[in-house]
Amino acid sequence: MTDANIEAVLFDWGGTLATWHDIDLHDTWRAVTTVLDAPRAEELAARLVAAEGSIWRRSRDEHRSSTLEEVCVLAEVVLSAEALAEYERQWDPHTELEPDAIDTLRALRERGLKVGVLSNTIWSRRRHEAIFARDGVLELLDGAVYTSEIAHTKPHPEAFLAAMGAVGVRDPSRCLFVGDRLFDDVWGAQNVGMRAAHLPHSAIPLEQIGHTEGTPEATIQRLAELPALIDTWNNRAA
């Protein structure tokens, strides 16, 4: 392990800052397409599920990003304003924070650490920032990178480098990445020289598990363990 002090903590979002939920993607899209075109709801939902599956497989295998708009183009479906509102309504219950997330972010900032987010997502910055503002997270972030805005997804090095740039840190050895996935988050972060902490609470779908599992420098059961962990590392480095 490097002796460098940790200066920035970068978080995955879904399954890390936000609580992991098992979601039936077909049911979610079926609710949306019922609003869009009820007689064809089943057909349209199946096309959207297939399109979304294809872009997540591409993310896993080629580390190329996508957007909700691309999913719709691939499925040949145009969402109306009402259908998009239903999509967001369907997902809202699955965006809730881990109970100790806010206190943990505050504790990290009180220590003078930079705090950021790097999320593999098809959602827009507007959508994420609305969620973060709702929950009091937005004001606690020094920067955020949403892969819907860049070319690559985790575990591609460029995604992690973009997150470092967003919080203004140049040295990866001074960054800790916290995530729930051993491939995307742990292995990816370590490949650019970051340390990684694993929060092993998520039931990652088999089709989303990559070819390699990283071995984290730390495994935590709650986000609230992070400040003391970083204190231990930084005191050792002092």
PDB file of C-alpha atoms in Angstrom:
ATOM      1  CA  MET A   1       0.000   0.000   0.000  1.00  0.00           C
ATOM      2  CA  THR A   2       1.221   3.475  -0.791  1.00  0.00           C
ATOM      3  CA  ASP A   3       2.112   5.743   2.121  1.00  0.00           C
ATOM      4  CA  ALA A   4       0.509   8.791   0.513  1.00  0.00           C
ATOM      5  CA  ASN A   5      -2.207  10.576   2.458  1.00  0.00           C
ATOM      6  CA  ILE A   6      -5.712  10.225   1.115  1.00  0.00           C
ATOM      7  CA  GLU A   7      -6.892  13.620  -0.155  1.00  0.00           C
ATOM      8  CA  ALA A   8     -10.060  12.640  -2.040  1.00  0.00           C
ATOM      9  CA  VAL A   9     -12.780  10.037  -1.651  1.00  0.00           C
ATOM     10  CA  LEU A  10     -14.695   9.135  -4.802  1.00  0.00           C
ATOM     11  CA  PHE A  11     -17.934   7.186  -4.580  1.00  0.00           C
ATOM     12  CA  ASP A  12     -19.930   4.979  -6.846  1.00  0.00           C
ATOM     13  CA  TRP A  13     -23.613   5.861  -6.627  1.00  0.00           C
ATOM     14  CA  GLY A  14     -26.039   2.931  -7.074  1.00  0.00           C
ATOM     15  CA  GLY A  15     -25.388   0.279  -4.439  1.00  0.00           C
ATOM     16  CA  THR A  16     -22.887   2.495  -2.623  1.00  0.00           C
ATOM     17  CA  LEU A  17     -24.199   5.962  -1.764  1.00  0.00           C
ATOM     18  CA  ALA A  18     -27.664   4.805  -2.784  1.00  0.00           C
ATOM     19  CA  THR A  19     -29.083   1.603  -1.332  1.00  0.00           C
ATOM     20  CA  TRP A  20     -29.070  -1.427  -3.624  1.00  0.00           C
ATOM     21  CA  HIS A  21     -32.505  -2.536  -4.820  1.00  0.00           C
ATOM     22  CA  ASP A  22     -33.378  -5.570  -6.911  1.00  0.00           C
ATOM     23  CA  ILE A  23     -35.444  -4.232  -9.819  1.00  0.00           C
ATOM     24  CA  ASP A  24     -37.582  -5.972 -12.408  1.00  0.00           C
ATOM     25  CA  LEU A  25     -36.559  -3.989 -15.461  1.00  0.00           C
ATOM     26  CA  HIS A  26     -39.390  -5.355 -17.563  1.00  0.00           C
ATOM     27  CA  ASP A  27     -42.027  -4.285 -15.043  1.00  0.00           C
ATOM     28  CA  THR A  28     -40.460  -0.837 -14.847  1.00  0.00           C
ATOM     29  CA  TRP A  29     -40.467  -0.355 -18.604  1.00  0.00           C
ATOM     30  CA  ARG A  30     -43.941  -1.898 -18.859  1.00  0.00           C
ATOM     31  CA  ALA A  31     -45.311   0.828 -16.583  1.00  0.00           C
ATOM     32  CA  VAL A  32     -43.662   3.450 -18.803  1.00  0.00           C
ATOM     33  CA  THR A  33     -44.887   2.014 -22.095  1.00  0.00           C
ATOM     34  CA  THR A  34     -48.407   1.648 -20.728  1.00  0.00           C
ATOM     35  CA  VAL A  35     -48.437   5.422 -20.392  1.00  0.00           C
ATOM     36  CA  LEU A  36     -46.895   5.792 -23.835  1.00  0.00           C
ATOM     37  CA  ASP A  37     -48.991   3.344 -25.858  1.00  0.00           C
ATOM     38  CA  ALA A  38     -51.111   0.942 -23.804  1.00  0.00           C
ATOM     39  CA  PRO A  39     -52.128  -1.438 -26.643  1.00  0.00           C
ATOM     40  CA  ARG A  40     -48.445  -1.967 -27.578  1.00  0.00           C
ATOM     41  CA  ALA A  41     -47.051  -1.739 -24.045  1.00  0.00           C
ATOM     42  CA  GLU A  42     -45.738  -5.299 -23.868  1.00  0.00           C
ATOM     43  CA  GLU A  43     -44.009  -5.123 -27.243  1.00  0.00           C
ATOM     44  CA  LEU A  44     -42.397  -1.754 -26.539  1.00  0.00           C
ATOM     45  CA  ALA A  45     -41.267  -2.807 -23.064  1.00  0.00           C
ATOM     46  CA  ALA A  46     -39.591  -5.913 -24.477  1.00  0.00           C
ATOM     47  CA  ARG A  47     -37.721  -3.794 -27.019  1.00  0.00           C
ATOM     48  CA  LEU A  48     -36.556  -1.348 -24.365  1.00  0.00           C
ATOM     49  CA  VAL A  49     -35.398  -4.125 -22.038  1.00  0.00           C
ATOM     50  CA  ALA A  50     -33.408  -5.689 -24.885  1.00  0.00           C
ATOM     51  CA  ALA A  51     -31.871  -2.341 -25.839  1.00  0.00           C
ATOM     52  CA  GLU A  52     -30.898  -1.509 -22.266  1.00  0.00           C
ATOM     53  CA  GLY A  53     -29.412  -4.966 -21.807  1.00  0.00           C
ATOM     54  CA  SER A  54     -27.284  -4.476 -24.892  1.00  0.00           C
ATOM     55  CA  ILE A  55     -25.778  -1.215 -23.704  1.00  0.00           C
ATOM     56  CA  TRP A  56     -24.937  -2.639 -20.263  1.00  0.00           C
ATOM     57  CA  ARG A  57     -23.236  -5.621 -21.895  1.00  0.00           C
ATOM     58  CA  ARG A  58     -21.287  -3.171 -24.022  1.00  0.00           C
ATOM     59  CA  SER A  59     -20.315  -1.287 -20.886  1.00  0.00           C
ATOM     60  CA  ARG A  60     -19.095  -4.501 -19.270  1.00  0.00           C
ATOM     61  CA  ASP A  61     -17.148  -5.747 -22.277  1.00  0.00           C
ATOM     62  CA  GLU A  62     -16.025  -2.600 -24.102  1.00  0.00           C
ATOM     63  CA  HIS A  63     -16.390   0.039 -21.350  1.00  0.00           C
ATOM     64  CA  ARG A  64     -18.284   2.340 -23.684  1.00  0.00           C
ATOM     65  CA  SER A  65     -20.934   4.613 -22.254  1.00  0.00           C
ATOM     66  CA  SER A  66     -24.533   5.197 -23.243  1.00  0.00           C
ATOM     67  CA  THR A  67     -27.546   7.355 -22.513  1.00  0.00           C
ATOM     68  CA  LEU A  68     -31.255   6.884 -21.980  1.00  0.00           C
ATOM     69  CA  GLU A  69     -31.728   8.534 -25.362  1.00  0.00           C
ATOM     70  CA  GLU A  70     -29.565   5.891 -27.048  1.00  0.00           C
ATOM     71  CA  VAL A  71     -31.556   3.108 -25.369  1.00  0.00           C
ATOM     72  CA  CYS A  72     -34.712   4.583 -26.857  1.00  0.00           C
ATOM     73  CA  VAL A  73     -33.129   4.943 -30.309  1.00  0.00           C
ATOM     74  CA  LEU A  74     -31.964   1.318 -30.253  1.00  0.00           C
ATOM     75  CA  ALA A  75     -35.467   0.214 -29.239  1.00  0.00           C
ATOM     76  CA  GLU A  76     -37.061   2.525 -31.814  1.00  0.00           C
ATOM     77  CA  VAL A  77     -39.216   4.067 -29.095  1.00  0.00           C
ATOM     78  CA  VAL A  78     -39.827   7.800 -28.592  1.00  0.00           C
ATOM     79  CA  LEU A  79     -40.752   8.649 -25.016  1.00  0.00           C
ATOM     80  CA  SER A  80     -43.375  11.332 -24.561  1.00  0.00           C
ATOM     81  CA  ALA A  81     -43.012  13.843 -21.723  1.00  0.00           C
ATOM     82  CA  GLU A  82     -45.625  11.866 -19.795  1.00  0.00           C
ATOM     83  CA  ALA A  83     -43.786   8.582 -20.349  1.00  0.00           C
ATOM     84  CA  LEU A  84     -40.474  10.115 -19.259  1.00  0.00           C
ATOM     85  CA  ALA A  85     -42.140  11.439 -16.099  1.00  0.00           C
ATOM     86  CA  GLU A  86     -43.451   7.925 -15.419  1.00  0.00           C
ATOM     87  CA  TYR A  87     -39.954   6.514 -15.968  1.00  0.00           C
ATOM     88  CA  GLU A  88     -38.552   8.873 -13.341  1.00  0.00           C
ATOM     89  CA  ARG A  89     -41.449   8.129 -10.999  1.00  0.00           C
ATOM     90  CA  GLN A  90     -40.821   4.395 -11.322  1.00  0.00           C
ATOM     91  CA  TRP A  91     -37.163   4.830 -10.429  1.00  0.00           C
ATOM     92  CA  ASP A  92     -37.592   7.338  -7.587  1.00  0.00           C
ATOM     93  CA  PRO A  93     -38.060   4.703  -4.846  1.00  0.00           C
ATOM     94  CA  HIS A  94     -34.784   3.074  -5.913  1.00  0.00           C
ATOM     95  CA  THR A  95     -32.699   6.229  -5.505  1.00  0.00           C
ATOM     96  CA  GLU A  96     -32.804   6.460  -1.712  1.00  0.00           C
ATOM     97  CA  LEU A  97     -29.559   7.093   0.129  1.00  0.00           C
ATOM     98  CA  GLU A  98     -27.794   4.747   2.475  1.00  0.00           C
ATOM     99  CA  PRO A  99     -28.861   5.874   5.984  1.00  0.00           C
ATOM    100  CA  ASP A 100     -25.368   7.009   6.986  1.00  0.00           C
ATOM    101  CA  ALA A 101     -24.400   8.602   3.666  1.00  0.00           C
ATOM    102  CA  ILE A 102     -24.954  12.249   4.604  1.00  0.00           C
ATOM    103  CA  ASP A 103     -23.152  12.014   7.955  1.00  0.00           C
ATOM    104  CA  THR A 104     -20.255  10.206   6.285  1.00  0.00           C
ATOM    105  CA  LEU A 105     -19.858  12.821   3.547  1.00  0.00           C
ATOM    106  CA  ARG A 106     -19.944  15.596   6.134  1.00  0.00           C
ATOM    107  CA  ALA A 107     -17.329  13.843   8.254  1.00  0.00           C
ATOM    108  CA  LEU A 108     -15.035  13.483   5.252  1.00  0.00           C
ATOM    109  CA  ARG A 109     -15.391  17.138   4.312  1.00  0.00           C
ATOM    110  CA  GLU A 110     -14.734  18.191   7.919  1.00  0.00           C
ATOM    111  CA  ARG A 111     -11.390  16.425   7.561  1.00  0.00           C
ATOM    112  CA  GLY A 112     -10.596  18.587   4.547  1.00  0.00           C
ATOM    113  CA  LEU A 113     -11.029  15.739   2.070  1.00  0.00           C
ATOM    114  CA  LYS A 114     -12.405  16.225  -1.411  1.00  0.00           C
ATOM    115  CA  VAL A 115     -15.588  14.263  -2.095  1.00  0.00           C
ATOM    116  CA  GLY A 116     -16.793  13.157  -5.518  1.00  0.00           C
ATOM    117  CA  VAL A 117     -19.004  10.739  -7.407  1.00  0.00           C
ATOM    118  CA  LEU A 118     -18.300   8.570 -10.446  1.00  0.00           C
ATOM    119  CA  SER A 119     -21.373   6.692 -11.645  1.00  0.00           C
ATOM    120  CA  ASN A 120     -21.920   4.324 -14.543  1.00  0.00           C
ATOM    121  CA  THR A 121     -25.261   5.696 -15.630  1.00  0.00           C
ATOM    122  CA  ILE A 122     -27.480   6.340 -18.618  1.00  0.00           C
ATOM    123  CA  TRP A 123     -29.201   9.194 -16.798  1.00  0.00           C
ATOM    124  CA  SER A 124     -28.460  12.865 -17.355  1.00  0.00           C
ATOM    125  CA  ARG A 125     -26.609  15.166 -14.992  1.00  0.00           C
ATOM    126  CA  ARG A 126     -29.893  17.017 -14.507  1.00  0.00           C
ATOM    127  CA  ARG A 127     -31.559  13.865 -13.210  1.00  0.00           C
ATOM    128  CA  HIS A 128     -28.745  12.993 -10.820  1.00  0.00           C
ATOM    129  CA  GLU A 129     -28.384  16.510  -9.500  1.00  0.00           C
ATOM    130  CA  ALA A 130     -32.126  16.707  -8.863  1.00  0.00           C
ATOM    131  CA  ILE A 131     -31.874  13.519  -6.785  1.00  0.00           C
ATOM    132  CA  PHE A 132     -28.803  14.765  -4.930  1.00  0.00           C
ATOM    133  CA  ALA A 133     -30.409  18.145  -4.250  1.00  0.00           C
ATOM    134  CA  ARG A 134     -33.532  16.396  -2.963  1.00  0.00           C
ATOM    135  CA  ASP A 135     -31.453  14.420  -0.471  1.00  0.00           C
ATOM    136  CA  GLY A 136     -29.006  17.149   0.580  1.00  0.00           C
ATOM    137  CA  VAL A 137     -26.028  15.544  -1.175  1.00  0.00           C
ATOM    138  CA  LEU A 138     -25.358  18.048  -3.935  1.00  0.00           C
ATOM    139  CA  GLU A 139     -23.861  20.673  -1.645  1.00  0.00           C
ATOM    140  CA  LEU A 140     -21.460  18.081  -0.193  1.00  0.00           C
ATOM    141  CA  LEU A 141     -19.845  17.137  -3.512  1.00  0.00           C
ATOM    142  CA  ASP A 142     -16.724  18.797  -4.909  1.00  0.00           C
ATOM    143  CA  GLY A 143     -17.331  17.180  -8.280  1.00  0.00           C
ATOM    144  CA  ALA A 144     -19.175  14.440 -10.089  1.00  0.00           C
ATOM    145  CA  VAL A 145     -18.781  12.490 -13.317  1.00  0.00           C
ATOM    146  CA  TYR A 146     -21.716  10.714 -14.911  1.00  0.00           C
ATOM    147  CA  THR A 147     -20.695   8.351 -17.671  1.00  0.00           C
ATOM    148  CA  SER A 148     -23.672   9.457 -19.765  1.00  0.00           C
ATOM    149  CA  GLU A 149     -21.545  12.570 -20.431  1.00  0.00           C
ATOM    150  CA  ILE A 150     -18.216  10.911 -21.289  1.00  0.00           C
ATOM    151  CA  ALA A 151     -17.052   8.238 -23.729  1.00  0.00           C
ATOM    152  CA  HIS A 152     -16.179   5.511 -21.250  1.00  0.00           C
ATOM    153  CA  THR A 153     -17.613   3.665 -18.269  1.00  0.00           C
ATOM    154  CA  LYS A 154     -15.870   2.115 -15.298  1.00  0.00           C
ATOM    155  CA  PRO A 155     -13.545   0.236 -15.213  1.00  0.00           C
ATOM    156  CA  HIS A 156     -11.928   2.191 -18.064  1.00  0.00           C
ATOM    157  CA  PRO A 157      -9.080   4.353 -16.698  1.00  0.00           C
ATOM    158  CA  GLU A 158     -10.409   7.474 -18.417  1.00  0.00           C
ATOM    159  CA  ALA A 159     -13.543   7.389 -16.261  1.00  0.00           C
ATOM    160  CA  PHE A 160     -11.495   7.433 -13.054  1.00  0.00           C
ATOM    161  CA  LEU A 161      -9.157  10.119 -14.368  1.00  0.00           C
ATOM    162  CA  ALA A 162     -12.179  12.255 -15.228  1.00  0.00           C
ATOM    163  CA  ALA A 163     -13.465  11.874 -11.662  1.00  0.00           C
ATOM    164  CA  MET A 164     -10.088  12.917 -10.274  1.00  0.00           C
ATOM    165  CA  GLY A 165     -10.160  15.988 -12.464  1.00  0.00           C
ATOM    166  CA  ALA A 166     -13.684  16.831 -11.321  1.00  0.00           C
ATOM    167  CA  VAL A 167     -12.538  17.121  -7.689  1.00  0.00           C
ATOM    168  CA  GLY A 168      -9.196  18.749  -8.514  1.00  0.00           C
ATOM    169  CA  VAL A 169      -6.798  15.968  -7.476  1.00  0.00           C
ATOM    170  CA  ARG A 170      -3.923  14.992  -9.756  1.00  0.00           C
ATOM    171  CA  ASP A 171      -2.294  12.059  -7.929  1.00  0.00           C
ATOM    172  CA  PRO A 172      -4.320   8.806  -7.985  1.00  0.00           C
ATOM    173  CA  SER A 173      -2.381   7.438  -5.013  1.00  0.00           C
ATOM    174  CA  ARG A 174      -4.082  10.129  -2.931  1.00  0.00           C
ATOM    175  CA  CYS A 175      -7.576   8.936  -3.918  1.00  0.00           C
ATOM    176  CA  LEU A 176      -9.788   6.302  -2.379  1.00  0.00           C
ATOM    177  CA  PHE A 177     -12.581   4.866  -4.492  1.00  0.00           C
ATOM    178  CA  VAL A 178     -15.573   3.356  -2.708  1.00  0.00           C
ATOM    179  CA  GLY A 179     -17.904   1.006  -4.552  1.00  0.00           C
ATOM    180  CA  ASP A 180     -19.965  -2.163  -4.487  1.00  0.00           C
ATOM    181  CA  ARG A 181     -18.475  -3.882  -7.552  1.00  0.00           C
ATOM    182  CA  LEU A 182     -15.183  -5.741  -7.538  1.00  0.00           C
ATOM    183  CA  PHE A 183     -14.736  -5.349 -11.311  1.00  0.00           C
ATOM    184  CA  ASP A 184     -16.007  -1.880 -12.196  1.00  0.00           C
ATOM    185  CA  ASP A 185     -15.079  -0.153  -8.947  1.00  0.00           C
ATOM    186  CA  VAL A 186     -12.247  -1.999  -7.195  1.00  0.00           C
ATOM    187  CA  TRP A 187     -10.277  -3.416 -10.109  1.00  0.00           C
ATOM    188  CA  GLY A 188     -10.862  -0.302 -12.187  1.00  0.00           C
ATOM    189  CA  ALA A 189      -9.733   2.116  -9.486  1.00  0.00           C
ATOM    190  CA  GLN A 190      -6.641   0.098  -8.631  1.00  0.00           C
ATOM    191  CA  ASN A 191      -5.606   0.013 -12.279  1.00  0.00           C
ATOM    192  CA  VAL A 192      -5.101   3.779 -12.226  1.00  0.00           C
ATOM    193  CA  GLY A 193      -3.272   3.703  -8.885  1.00  0.00           C
ATOM    194  CA  MET A 194      -6.106   4.470  -6.460  1.00  0.00           C
ATOM    195  CA  ARG A 195      -6.907   2.573  -3.317  1.00  0.00           C
ATOM    196  CA  ALA A 196     -10.317   0.922  -3.213  1.00  0.00           C
ATOM    197  CA  ALA A 197     -12.828   0.107  -0.499  1.00  0.00           C
ATOM    198  CA  HIS A 198     -15.555  -2.441  -1.168  1.00  0.00           C
ATOM    199  CA  LEU A 199     -19.095  -2.212   0.224  1.00  0.00           C
ATOM    200  CA  PRO A 200     -20.338  -5.775  -0.437  1.00  0.00           C
ATOM    201  CA  HIS A 201     -24.096  -5.324  -0.099  1.00  0.00           C
ATOM    202  CA  SER A 202     -25.275  -5.497  -3.703  1.00  0.00           C
ATOM    203  CA  ALA A 203     -26.595  -8.537  -5.546  1.00  0.00           C
ATOM    204  CA  ILE A 204     -24.809  -7.800  -8.824  1.00  0.00           C
ATOM    205  CA  PRO A 205     -26.604  -9.514 -11.748  1.00  0.00           C
ATOM    206  CA  LEU A 206     -24.483 -12.249 -13.286  1.00  0.00           C
ATOM    207  CA  GLU A 207     -24.576 -10.589 -16.707  1.00  0.00           C
ATOM    208  CA  GLN A 208     -22.995  -7.456 -15.210  1.00  0.00           C
ATOM    209  CA  ILE A 209     -20.044  -9.179 -13.529  1.00  0.00           C
ATOM    210  CA  GLY A 210     -16.806  -8.548 -15.385  1.00  0.00           C
ATOM    211  CA  HIS A 211     -13.849 -10.778 -16.146  1.00  0.00           C
ATOM    212  CA  THR A 212     -11.759  -9.803 -13.105  1.00  0.00           C
ATOM    213  CA  GLU A 213     -12.323  -9.200  -9.415  1.00  0.00           C
ATOM    214  CA  GLY A 214     -10.039  -6.755  -7.661  1.00  0.00           C
ATOM    215  CA  THR A 215      -8.887  -7.296  -4.094  1.00  0.00           C
ATOM    216  CA  PRO A 216      -9.794  -4.165  -2.130  1.00  0.00           C
ATOM    217  CA  GLU A 217      -7.471  -2.502   0.353  1.00  0.00           C
ATOM    218  CA  ALA A 218     -10.468  -2.450   2.707  1.00  0.00           C
ATOM    219  CA  THR A 219     -13.912  -3.996   2.972  1.00  0.00           C
ATOM    220  CA  ILE A 220     -16.518  -2.033   4.903  1.00  0.00           C
ATOM    221  CA  GLN A 221     -20.032  -2.937   5.969  1.00  0.00           C
ATOM    222  CA  ARG A 222     -21.223   0.650   6.410  1.00  0.00           C
ATOM    223  CA  LEU A 223     -20.210   3.975   4.890  1.00  0.00           C
ATOM    224  CA  ALA A 224     -19.776   5.317   8.418  1.00  0.00           C
ATOM    225  CA  GLU A 225     -16.612   3.198   8.750  1.00  0.00           C
ATOM    226  CA  LEU A 226     -14.793   5.319   6.168  1.00  0.00           C
ATOM    227  CA  PRO A 227     -13.666   8.329   8.249  1.00  0.00           C
ATOM    228  CA  ALA A 228     -11.907   6.157  10.854  1.00  0.00           C
ATOM    229  CA  LEU A 229     -10.369   3.994   8.123  1.00  0.00           C
ATOM    230  CA  ILE A 230      -8.941   7.033   6.369  1.00  0.00           C
ATOM    231  CA  ASP A 231      -7.747   8.489   9.672  1.00  0.00           C
ATOM    232  CA  THR A 232      -5.800   5.264  10.273  1.00  0.00           C
ATOM    233  CA  TRP A 233      -4.176   5.393   6.842  1.00  0.00           C
ATOM    234  CA  ASN A 234      -3.389   9.103   7.025  1.00  0.00           C
ATOM    235  CA  ASN A 235      -1.991   8.916  10.546  1.00  0.00           C
ATOM    236  CA  ARG A 236       0.228   6.055   9.427  1.00  0.00           C
ATOM    237  CA  ALA A 237       1.466   8.156   6.516  1.00  0.00           C
ATOM    238  CA  ALA A 238       2.102  11.250   8.644  1.00  0.00           C
TER     239      ALA A 238
END
